[in-house]
PDB file of C-alpha atoms in Angstrom:
ATOM      1  CA  MET A 285       0.000   0.000   0.000  1.00 39.00           C
ATOM      2  CA  GLU A 286       2.752   2.463   0.953  1.00 41.00           C
ATOM      3  CA  ALA A 287       4.646   1.651  -2.232  1.00 39.00           C
ATOM      4  CA  SER A 288       1.577   2.246  -4.391  1.00 44.00           C
ATOM      5  CA  LYS A 289       0.942   5.581  -2.674  1.00 50.00           C
ATOM      6  CA  TYR A 290       4.569   6.545  -3.235  1.00 54.00           C
ATOM      7  CA  HIS A 291       4.331   5.715  -6.950  1.00 68.00           C
ATOM      8  CA  PHE A 292       1.030   7.608  -7.226  1.00 68.00           C
ATOM      9  CA  PHE A 293       2.535  10.847  -5.918  1.00 72.00           C
ATOM     10  CA  THR A 294       5.724  10.283  -7.906  1.00 78.00           C
ATOM     11  CA  ASP A 295       3.687   9.874 -11.088  1.00 75.00           C
ATOM     12  CA  ILE A 296       1.747  13.041 -10.348  1.00 76.00           C
ATOM     13  CA  SER A 297       4.968  14.992  -9.776  1.00 79.00           C
ATOM     14  CA  VAL A 298       6.295  13.770 -13.138  1.00 77.00           C
ATOM     15  CA  MET A 299       3.106  14.840 -14.912  1.00 78.00           C
ATOM     16  CA  LEU A 300       3.150  18.191 -13.109  1.00 78.00           C
ATOM     17  CA  GLY A 301       6.711  18.747 -14.280  1.00 79.00           C
ATOM     18  CA  ARG A 302       5.711  17.836 -17.844  1.00 78.00           C
ATOM     19  CA  SER A 303       2.833  20.331 -17.894  1.00 75.00           C
ATOM     20  CA  MET A 304       4.869  23.099 -16.252  1.00 77.00           C
ATOM     21  CA  ARG A 305       7.636  22.670 -18.853  1.00 78.00           C
ATOM     22  CA  HIS A 306       5.035  23.183 -21.578  1.00 73.00           C
ATOM     23  CA  ILE A 307       3.959  26.429 -19.907  1.00 74.00           C
ATOM     24  CA  PHE A 308       7.471  27.775 -19.422  1.00 72.00           C
ATOM     25  CA  ARG A 309       8.307  26.970 -23.036  1.00 71.00           C
ATOM     26  CA  SER A 310       5.309  29.026 -24.089  1.00 69.00           C
ATOM     27  CA  MET A 311       5.224  31.935 -21.655  1.00 65.00           C
ATOM     28  CA  ASP A 312       2.550  33.699 -23.732  1.00 68.00           C
ATOM     29  CA  THR A 313       0.007  31.643 -21.769  1.00 69.00           C
ATOM     30  CA  ILE A 314       0.845  33.229 -18.410  1.00 68.00           C
ATOM     31  CA  ILE A 315       1.528  36.609 -20.038  1.00 74.00           C
ATOM     32  CA  THR A 316      -1.894  36.661 -21.720  1.00 75.00           C
ATOM     33  CA  VAL A 317      -3.697  35.512 -18.594  1.00 77.00           C
ATOM     34  CA  THR A 318      -1.903  38.178 -16.541  1.00 82.00           C
ATOM     35  CA  LEU A 319      -1.848  41.160 -18.906  1.00 86.00           C
ATOM     36  CA  ILE A 320      -5.566  41.247 -19.731  1.00 86.00           C
ATOM     37  CA  PRO A 321      -6.696  41.506 -16.068  1.00 88.00           C
ATOM     38  CA  ILE A 322      -3.969  44.098 -15.437  1.00 91.00           C
ATOM     39  CA  ALA A 323      -5.204  46.098 -18.422  1.00 90.00           C
ATOM     40  CA  MET A 324      -8.757  45.858 -17.045  1.00 89.00           C
ATOM     41  CA  MET A 325      -7.538  47.057 -13.660  1.00 91.00           C
ATOM     42  CA  LEU A 326      -5.721  50.016 -15.218  1.00 91.00           C
ATOM     43  CA  LEU A 327      -8.785  50.889 -17.294  1.00 89.00           C
ATOM     44  CA  PHE A 328     -11.232  50.801 -14.409  1.00 87.00           C
ATOM     45  CA  VAL A 329      -8.981  52.580 -11.911  1.00 87.00           C
ATOM     46  CA  TYR A 330      -7.624  55.359 -14.107  1.00 86.00           C
ATOM     47  CA  VAL A 331     -10.472  55.826 -16.623  1.00 83.00           C
ATOM     48  CA  PHE A 332     -13.748  54.768 -14.958  1.00 77.00           C
ATOM     49  CA  GLY A 333     -12.719  54.904 -11.302  1.00 68.00           C
ATOM     50  CA  GLY A 334     -13.511  58.573 -10.819  1.00 69.00           C
ATOM     51  CA  ALA A 335     -17.097  58.092 -12.003  1.00 70.00           C
ATOM     52  CA  ILE A 336     -17.826  55.006  -9.858  1.00 74.00           C
ATOM     53  CA  GLN A 337     -19.001  55.537  -6.289  1.00 71.00           C
ATOM     54  CA  VAL A 338     -18.049  52.622  -4.038  1.00 72.00           C
ATOM     55  CA  GLY A 339     -17.776  54.351  -0.677  1.00 68.00           C
ATOM     56  CA  THR A 340     -13.979  54.498  -0.655  1.00 73.00           C
ATOM     57  CA  ASP A 341     -11.381  56.729  -2.255  1.00 74.00           C
ATOM     58  CA  ASN A 342      -9.058  53.793  -2.977  1.00 84.00           C
ATOM     59  CA  TYR A 343     -10.900  52.125  -5.856  1.00 87.00           C
ATOM     60  CA  VAL A 344      -8.089  49.644  -6.555  1.00 90.00           C
ATOM     61  CA  ASN A 345      -8.701  48.122  -3.099  1.00 90.00           C
ATOM     62  CA  TYR A 346     -12.343  47.627  -4.029  1.00 91.00           C
ATOM     63  CA  LEU A 347     -11.535  46.310  -7.516  1.00 92.00           C
ATOM     64  CA  LEU A 348      -8.685  43.874  -6.888  1.00 93.00           C
ATOM     65  CA  PRO A 349     -10.687  40.806  -5.697  1.00 94.00           C
ATOM     66  CA  GLY A 350     -12.817  40.795  -8.857  1.00 93.00           C
ATOM     67  CA  ILE A 351      -9.755  41.190 -11.081  1.00 94.00           C
ATOM     68  CA  LEU A 352      -8.116  38.189  -9.408  1.00 95.00           C
ATOM     69  CA  LEU A 353     -11.184  36.033 -10.060  1.00 94.00           C
ATOM     70  CA  MET A 354     -11.262  37.119 -13.709  1.00 91.00           C
ATOM     71  CA  ALA A 355      -7.596  36.174 -14.084  1.00 91.00           C
ATOM     72  CA  ILE A 356      -8.216  32.715 -12.633  1.00 93.00           C
ATOM     73  CA  ALA A 357     -11.270  32.146 -14.833  1.00 90.00           C
ATOM     74  CA  SER A 358      -9.185  33.072 -17.863  1.00 87.00           C
ATOM     75  CA  GLY A 359      -6.274  30.912 -16.744  1.00 87.00           C
ATOM     76  CA  VAL A 360      -8.248  27.697 -16.304  1.00 89.00           C
ATOM     77  CA  SER A 361      -9.391  27.847 -19.948  1.00 86.00           C
ATOM     78  CA  TYR A 362      -5.823  26.894 -20.893  1.00 84.00           C
ATOM     79  CA  THR A 363      -6.176  23.781 -18.754  1.00 85.00           C
ATOM     80  CA  ALA A 364      -9.120  22.718 -20.894  1.00 87.00           C
ATOM     81  CA  TYR A 365      -7.103  23.479 -24.029  1.00 86.00           C
ATOM     82  CA  ARG A 366      -4.038  21.494 -22.901  1.00 84.00           C
ATOM     83  CA  LEU A 367      -6.166  18.541 -21.807  1.00 86.00           C
ATOM     84  CA  PHE A 368      -8.093  18.591 -25.094  1.00 86.00           C
ATOM     85  CA  THR A 369      -4.776  18.606 -26.971  1.00 84.00           C
ATOM     86  CA  ASP A 370      -3.546  15.573 -25.037  1.00 79.00           C
ATOM     87  CA  VAL A 371      -6.771  13.737 -25.828  1.00 80.00           C
ATOM     88  CA  GLN A 372      -6.580  14.534 -29.547  1.00 80.00           C
ATOM     89  CA  ARG A 373      -2.930  13.511 -29.791  1.00 78.00           C
ATOM     90  CA  GLY A 374      -3.561  10.179 -28.115  1.00 76.00           C
ATOM     91  CA  ILE A 375      -1.357  11.056 -25.152  1.00 70.00           C
ATOM     92  CA  LEU A 376      -3.831   9.505 -22.702  1.00 69.00           C
ATOM     93  CA  GLU A 377      -3.704   6.137 -24.408  1.00 67.00           C
ATOM     94  CA  ARG A 378       0.072   6.295 -24.738  1.00 72.00           C
ATOM     95  CA  PHE A 379       0.612   6.980 -21.041  1.00 69.00           C
ATOM     96  CA  HIS A 380      -1.857   4.302 -20.023  1.00 67.00           C
ATOM     97  CA  THR A 381       0.249   1.665 -21.758  1.00 68.00           C
ATOM     98  CA  MET A 382       3.001   2.567 -19.283  1.00 67.00           C
ATOM     99  CA  PRO A 383       3.230   1.479 -15.622  1.00 63.00           C
ATOM    100  CA  ILE A 384       1.930   4.752 -14.177  1.00 68.00           C
ATOM    101  CA  SER A 385      -1.161   5.718 -12.210  1.00 72.00           C
ATOM    102  CA  ARG A 386      -4.187   6.076 -14.473  1.00 70.00           C
ATOM    103  CA  SER A 387      -5.260   9.409 -12.982  1.00 73.00           C
ATOM    104  CA  ALA A 388      -1.762  10.950 -12.753  1.00 76.00           C
ATOM    105  CA  LEU A 389      -2.049  12.769 -16.087  1.00 78.00           C
ATOM    106  CA  LEU A 390      -5.311  14.438 -15.088  1.00 82.00           C
ATOM    107  CA  TRP A 391      -3.988  15.451 -11.669  1.00 85.00           C
ATOM    108  CA  GLY A 392      -0.864  16.827 -13.338  1.00 86.00           C
ATOM    109  CA  HIS A 393      -3.023  19.216 -15.373  1.00 84.00           C
ATOM    110  CA  VAL A 394      -5.029  20.215 -12.303  1.00 88.00           C
ATOM    111  CA  LEU A 395      -1.954  21.014 -10.200  1.00 89.00           C
ATOM    112  CA  THR A 396      -0.392  22.875 -13.119  1.00 88.00           C
ATOM    113  CA  SER A 397      -3.472  25.081 -13.232  1.00 88.00           C
ATOM    114  CA  LEU A 398      -3.094  25.763  -9.515  1.00 90.00           C
ATOM    115  CA  VAL A 399       0.590  26.732  -9.844  1.00 89.00           C
ATOM    116  CA  SER A 400       0.270  28.825 -13.013  1.00 88.00           C
ATOM    117  CA  ASN A 401      -2.740  30.735 -11.690  1.00 91.00           C
ATOM    118  CA  ALA A 402      -0.907  31.380  -8.418  1.00 92.00           C
ATOM    119  CA  ILE A 403       1.899  32.991 -10.436  1.00 89.00           C
ATOM    120  CA  SER A 404      -0.616  35.207 -12.249  1.00 90.00           C
ATOM    121  CA  VAL A 405      -2.278  36.218  -8.962  1.00 93.00           C
ATOM    122  CA  VAL A 406       1.060  37.213  -7.399  1.00 94.00           C
ATOM    123  CA  VAL A 407       1.978  39.344 -10.427  1.00 93.00           C
ATOM    124  CA  ILE A 408      -1.410  41.100 -10.404  1.00 94.00           C
ATOM    125  CA  VAL A 409      -1.174  41.830  -6.668  1.00 94.00           C
ATOM    126  CA  LEU A 410       2.303  43.320  -7.171  1.00 95.00           C
ATOM    127  CA  VAL A 411       0.979  45.589  -9.930  1.00 95.00           C
ATOM    128  CA  ALA A 412      -1.956  46.564  -7.684  1.00 94.00           C
ATOM    129  CA  LEU A 413       0.533  47.552  -4.958  1.00 94.00           C
ATOM    130  CA  ILE A 414       2.279  49.854  -7.443  1.00 93.00           C
ATOM    131  CA  MET A 415      -1.140  51.343  -8.309  1.00 91.00           C
ATOM    132  CA  GLY A 416      -1.828  52.130  -4.642  1.00 89.00           C
ATOM    133  CA  PHE A 417      -3.402  48.979  -3.243  1.00 91.00           C
ATOM    134  CA  ARG A 418      -2.964  48.784   0.508  1.00 90.00           C
ATOM    135  CA  SER A 419      -4.132  46.199   3.035  1.00 88.00           C
ATOM    136  CA  SER A 420      -4.283  46.244   6.809  1.00 85.00           C
ATOM    137  CA  ALA A 421      -4.686  42.462   6.937  1.00 85.00           C
ATOM    138  CA  GLY A 422      -2.272  40.297   8.888  1.00 86.00           C
ATOM    139  CA  VAL A 423      -0.728  36.985   7.936  1.00 90.00           C
ATOM    140  CA  LEU A 424      -3.764  34.815   8.760  1.00 91.00           C
ATOM    141  CA  PRO A 425      -6.243  36.845   6.655  1.00 90.00           C
ATOM    142  CA  TRP A 426      -3.801  36.744   3.734  1.00 93.00           C
ATOM    143  CA  LEU A 427      -3.524  32.975   4.126  1.00 93.00           C
ATOM    144  CA  ALA A 428      -7.327  32.783   4.178  1.00 93.00           C
ATOM    145  CA  VAL A 429      -7.441  34.797   0.922  1.00 94.00           C
ATOM    146  CA  ALA A 430      -4.876  32.439  -0.617  1.00 95.00           C
ATOM    147  CA  GLY A 431      -6.995  29.476   0.478  1.00 95.00           C
ATOM    148  CA  ILE A 432     -10.158  30.930  -1.051  1.00 95.00           C
ATOM    149  CA  LEU A 433      -8.387  31.657  -4.341  1.00 96.00           C
ATOM    150  CA  ALA A 434      -6.930  28.137  -4.365  1.00 95.00           C
ATOM    151  CA  LEU A 435     -10.375  26.605  -3.796  1.00 95.00           C
ATOM    152  CA  PHE A 436     -11.838  28.805  -6.528  1.00 95.00           C
ATOM    153  CA  THR A 437      -9.049  27.743  -8.888  1.00 95.00           C
ATOM    154  CA  LEU A 438      -9.560  24.048  -8.139  1.00 94.00           C
ATOM    155  CA  ALA A 439     -13.315  24.331  -8.582  1.00 94.00           C
ATOM    156  CA  LEU A 440     -12.993  25.984 -12.002  1.00 93.00           C
ATOM    157  CA  THR A 441     -10.136  23.688 -13.036  1.00 93.00           C
ATOM    158  CA  TRP A 442     -12.303  20.607 -12.579  1.00 93.00           C
ATOM    159  CA  VAL A 443     -14.993  22.324 -14.659  1.00 92.00           C
ATOM    160  CA  ALA A 444     -12.282  22.956 -17.271  1.00 91.00           C
ATOM    161  CA  ALA A 445     -11.335  19.276 -17.124  1.00 90.00           C
ATOM    162  CA  ILE A 446     -14.888  18.307 -18.061  1.00 90.00           C
ATOM    163  CA  ALA A 447     -14.747  20.659 -21.055  1.00 88.00           C
ATOM    164  CA  GLY A 448     -11.304  19.480 -22.130  1.00 87.00           C
ATOM    165  CA  LEU A 449     -12.294  15.808 -21.973  1.00 86.00           C
ATOM    166  CA  SER A 450     -15.731  16.190 -23.561  1.00 86.00           C
ATOM    167  CA  ALA A 451     -15.311  18.875 -26.240  1.00 81.00           C
ATOM    168  CA  LYS A 452     -15.301  17.998 -29.936  1.00 82.00           C
ATOM    169  CA  THR A 453     -13.284  21.048 -31.029  1.00 83.00           C
ATOM    170  CA  VAL A 454     -10.550  23.192 -29.492  1.00 79.00           C
ATOM    171  CA  ASP A 455     -12.913  26.184 -29.481  1.00 78.00           C
ATOM    172  CA  GLY A 456     -15.488  24.178 -27.586  1.00 78.00           C
ATOM    173  CA  ALA A 457     -12.884  23.182 -25.002  1.00 78.00           C
ATOM    174  CA  SER A 458     -12.235  26.768 -23.946  1.00 76.00           C
ATOM    175  CA  ALA A 459     -15.665  28.311 -24.631  1.00 80.00           C
ATOM    176  CA  PHE A 460     -16.933  27.337 -21.168  1.00 78.00           C
ATOM    177  CA  SER A 461     -14.748  30.027 -19.606  1.00 79.00           C
ATOM    178  CA  TYR A 462     -16.352  32.989 -21.385  1.00 82.00           C
ATOM    179  CA  PRO A 463     -19.455  33.247 -19.170  1.00 84.00           C
ATOM    180  CA  ILE A 464     -17.301  32.745 -16.061  1.00 84.00           C
ATOM    181  CA  ILE A 465     -14.899  35.521 -17.089  1.00 83.00           C
ATOM    182  CA  PHE A 466     -17.784  37.962 -17.520  1.00 85.00           C
ATOM    183  CA  LEU A 467     -19.661  36.851 -14.392  1.00 89.00           C
ATOM    184  CA  PRO A 468     -17.784  39.396 -12.196  1.00 89.00           C
ATOM    185  CA  PHE A 469     -19.377  42.199 -14.232  1.00 89.00           C
ATOM    186  CA  ILE A 470     -22.770  41.131 -12.855  1.00 91.00           C
ATOM    187  CA  SER A 471     -21.622  41.104  -9.248  1.00 91.00           C
ATOM    188  CA  SER A 472     -20.234  43.480  -6.638  1.00 88.00           C
ATOM    189  CA  ALA A 473     -16.741  43.180  -8.152  1.00 88.00           C
ATOM    190  CA  PHE A 474     -16.826  46.557  -9.928  1.00 89.00           C
ATOM    191  CA  VAL A 475     -19.760  48.450  -8.430  1.00 87.00           C
ATOM    192  CA  PRO A 476     -22.007  47.959  -5.386  1.00 88.00           C
ATOM    193  CA  THR A 477     -25.057  45.847  -6.183  1.00 87.00           C
ATOM    194  CA  GLU A 478     -27.333  48.551  -4.695  1.00 87.00           C
ATOM    195  CA  SER A 479     -26.872  50.608  -7.868  1.00 83.00           C
ATOM    196  CA  MET A 480     -28.255  47.839 -10.107  1.00 87.00           C
ATOM    197  CA  PRO A 481     -31.858  47.370 -11.324  1.00 90.00           C
ATOM    198  CA  THR A 482     -33.885  45.005  -9.158  1.00 90.00           C
ATOM    199  CA  GLY A 483     -33.709  41.926 -11.376  1.00 89.00           C
ATOM    200  CA  VAL A 484     -29.992  42.285 -12.003  1.00 91.00           C
ATOM    201  CA  ARG A 485     -29.346  43.023  -8.325  1.00 92.00           C
ATOM    202  CA  VAL A 486     -31.117  39.858  -7.182  1.00 94.00           C
ATOM    203  CA  PHE A 487     -28.994  37.763  -9.548  1.00 93.00           C
ATOM    204  CA  ALA A 488     -25.788  39.607  -8.605  1.00 92.00           C
ATOM    205  CA  GLU A 489     -26.326  39.175  -4.878  1.00 90.00           C
ATOM    206  CA  ASN A 490     -27.021  35.451  -5.157  1.00 91.00           C
ATOM    207  CA  GLN A 491     -24.317  34.258  -7.526  1.00 92.00           C
ATOM    208  CA  PRO A 492     -20.987  32.859  -6.258  1.00 92.00           C
ATOM    209  CA  VAL A 493     -18.684  35.665  -7.467  1.00 93.00           C
ATOM    210  CA  THR A 494     -20.296  38.274  -5.205  1.00 93.00           C
ATOM    211  CA  SER A 495     -19.848  36.246  -2.016  1.00 93.00           C
ATOM    212  CA  ILE A 496     -16.253  35.364  -2.970  1.00 94.00           C
ATOM    213  CA  VAL A 497     -15.417  38.981  -3.798  1.00 94.00           C
ATOM    214  CA  GLU A 498     -16.998  40.250  -0.581  1.00 93.00           C
ATOM    215  CA  SER A 499     -15.128  37.641   1.482  1.00 94.00           C
ATOM    216  CA  ILE A 500     -11.752  38.537  -0.016  1.00 94.00           C
ATOM    217  CA  ARG A 501     -12.491  42.260   0.271  1.00 92.00           C
ATOM    218  CA  ALA A 502     -13.387  41.899   3.960  1.00 91.00           C
ATOM    219  CA  LEU A 503     -10.278  39.830   4.713  1.00 92.00           C
ATOM    220  CA  LEU A 504      -7.941  42.252   2.956  1.00 91.00           C
ATOM    221  CA  SER A 505      -9.447  45.232   4.760  1.00 87.00           C
ATOM    222  CA  GLY A 506      -8.992  43.583   8.152  1.00 82.00           C
ATOM    223  CA  GLN A 507     -12.716  43.169   8.834  1.00 81.00           C
ATOM    224  CA  PRO A 508     -14.004  40.252  10.946  1.00 73.00           C
ATOM    225  CA  PHE A 509     -15.364  37.127   9.294  1.00 71.00           C
ATOM    226  CA  ASN A 510     -18.993  37.275   8.193  1.00 76.00           C
ATOM    227  CA  ASN A 511     -21.532  34.973   6.560  1.00 82.00           C
ATOM    228  CA  ASP A 512     -19.974  35.578   3.133  1.00 84.00           C
ATOM    229  CA  ILE A 513     -17.042  33.382   4.164  1.00 89.00           C
ATOM    230  CA  TRP A 514     -19.273  30.358   4.721  1.00 92.00           C
ATOM    231  CA  ILE A 515     -21.268  31.021   1.559  1.00 92.00           C
ATOM    232  CA  THR A 516     -17.991  31.260  -0.346  1.00 93.00           C
ATOM    233  CA  LEU A 517     -16.745  27.949   1.042  1.00 94.00           C
ATOM    234  CA  ALA A 518     -20.067  26.287   0.252  1.00 95.00           C
ATOM    235  CA  TRP A 519     -19.978  27.524  -3.359  1.00 94.00           C
ATOM    236  CA  CYS A 520     -16.340  26.612  -3.983  1.00 94.00           C
ATOM    237  CA  ILE A 521     -16.416  23.193  -2.314  1.00 95.00           C
ATOM    238  CA  GLY A 522     -19.801  22.339  -3.847  1.00 95.00           C
ATOM    239  CA  ILE A 523     -18.707  23.248  -7.385  1.00 94.00           C
ATOM    240  CA  MET A 524     -15.387  21.459  -6.902  1.00 94.00           C
ATOM    241  CA  LEU A 525     -16.923  18.196  -5.690  1.00 95.00           C
ATOM    242  CA  ILE A 526     -19.624  18.077  -8.363  1.00 95.00           C
ATOM    243  CA  SER A 527     -17.270  18.981 -11.212  1.00 94.00           C
ATOM    244  CA  TYR A 528     -14.678  16.503  -9.884  1.00 93.00           C
ATOM    245  CA  MET A 529     -17.187  13.656 -10.086  1.00 93.00           C
ATOM    246  CA  PHE A 530     -18.221  14.545 -13.635  1.00 92.00           C
ATOM    247  CA  ALA A 531     -14.617  15.091 -14.718  1.00 90.00           C
ATOM    248  CA  MET A 532     -13.535  11.684 -13.403  1.00 89.00           C
ATOM    249  CA  ARG A 533     -16.503  10.085 -15.144  1.00 89.00           C
ATOM    250  CA  ALA A 534     -15.524  11.760 -18.437  1.00 86.00           C
ATOM    251  CA  TYR A 535     -11.892  10.734 -17.882  1.00 84.00           C
ATOM    252  CA  LYS A 536     -12.800   7.100 -17.314  1.00 82.00           C
ATOM    253  CA  LYS A 537     -14.782   7.079 -20.550  1.00 79.00           C
ATOM    254  CA  ARG A 538     -11.733   8.386 -22.387  1.00 69.00           C
ATOM    255  CA  VAL A 539      -9.320   5.801 -20.966  1.00 65.00           C
TER     256      VAL A 539
END
């Protein structure tokens, strides 16, 4: 049993290294995922920021959580693309003729998504600091923010895995991310929901992005935990578990 566990984690580390090498050989993936959210942040802070009333003079503090979620949603689309490419090239079948864990390839893609999106998040936060972002949060709130972003990344990555394993075309593999990328626009990520029409406000206040944004915003501003934290955890863990089950089912059909 111990030996099989050892080989399982060894196989995953090999597949993680394989996927990360692909990313570092084609840095345009991380650059694209990072630059577009940064451009959005610059646009909203320096062009639209003066016309948006959010109850604080430091609009970049208000904006940053939503920008981070947009970056992650954009980043996981590349997971679907890379997984789709492996399927089309017959990589799954080739690896499964070797003495390696059957699920190692899939987990390698998932962990690669976690690492690459973490890099993008760090870069965006550094740019936000240059733009004037400031936080009074201590170490524990920052760790809580990192945990929430990691859960959000894992949840969307397993959704991406379903798309990558089930899509018929490369466009179909990444198309799932478009609604997720634009979901922050119908939330409290850019403006308070109170300014929205009733129907839009009801949707905005009851979709996952708003609770996640509000949780991160509260943690970074040093506010005490509120109900948004538990709603956020429920959304992220629920989406992750459901998408994991469907992704594994799709993976088993492929192999």
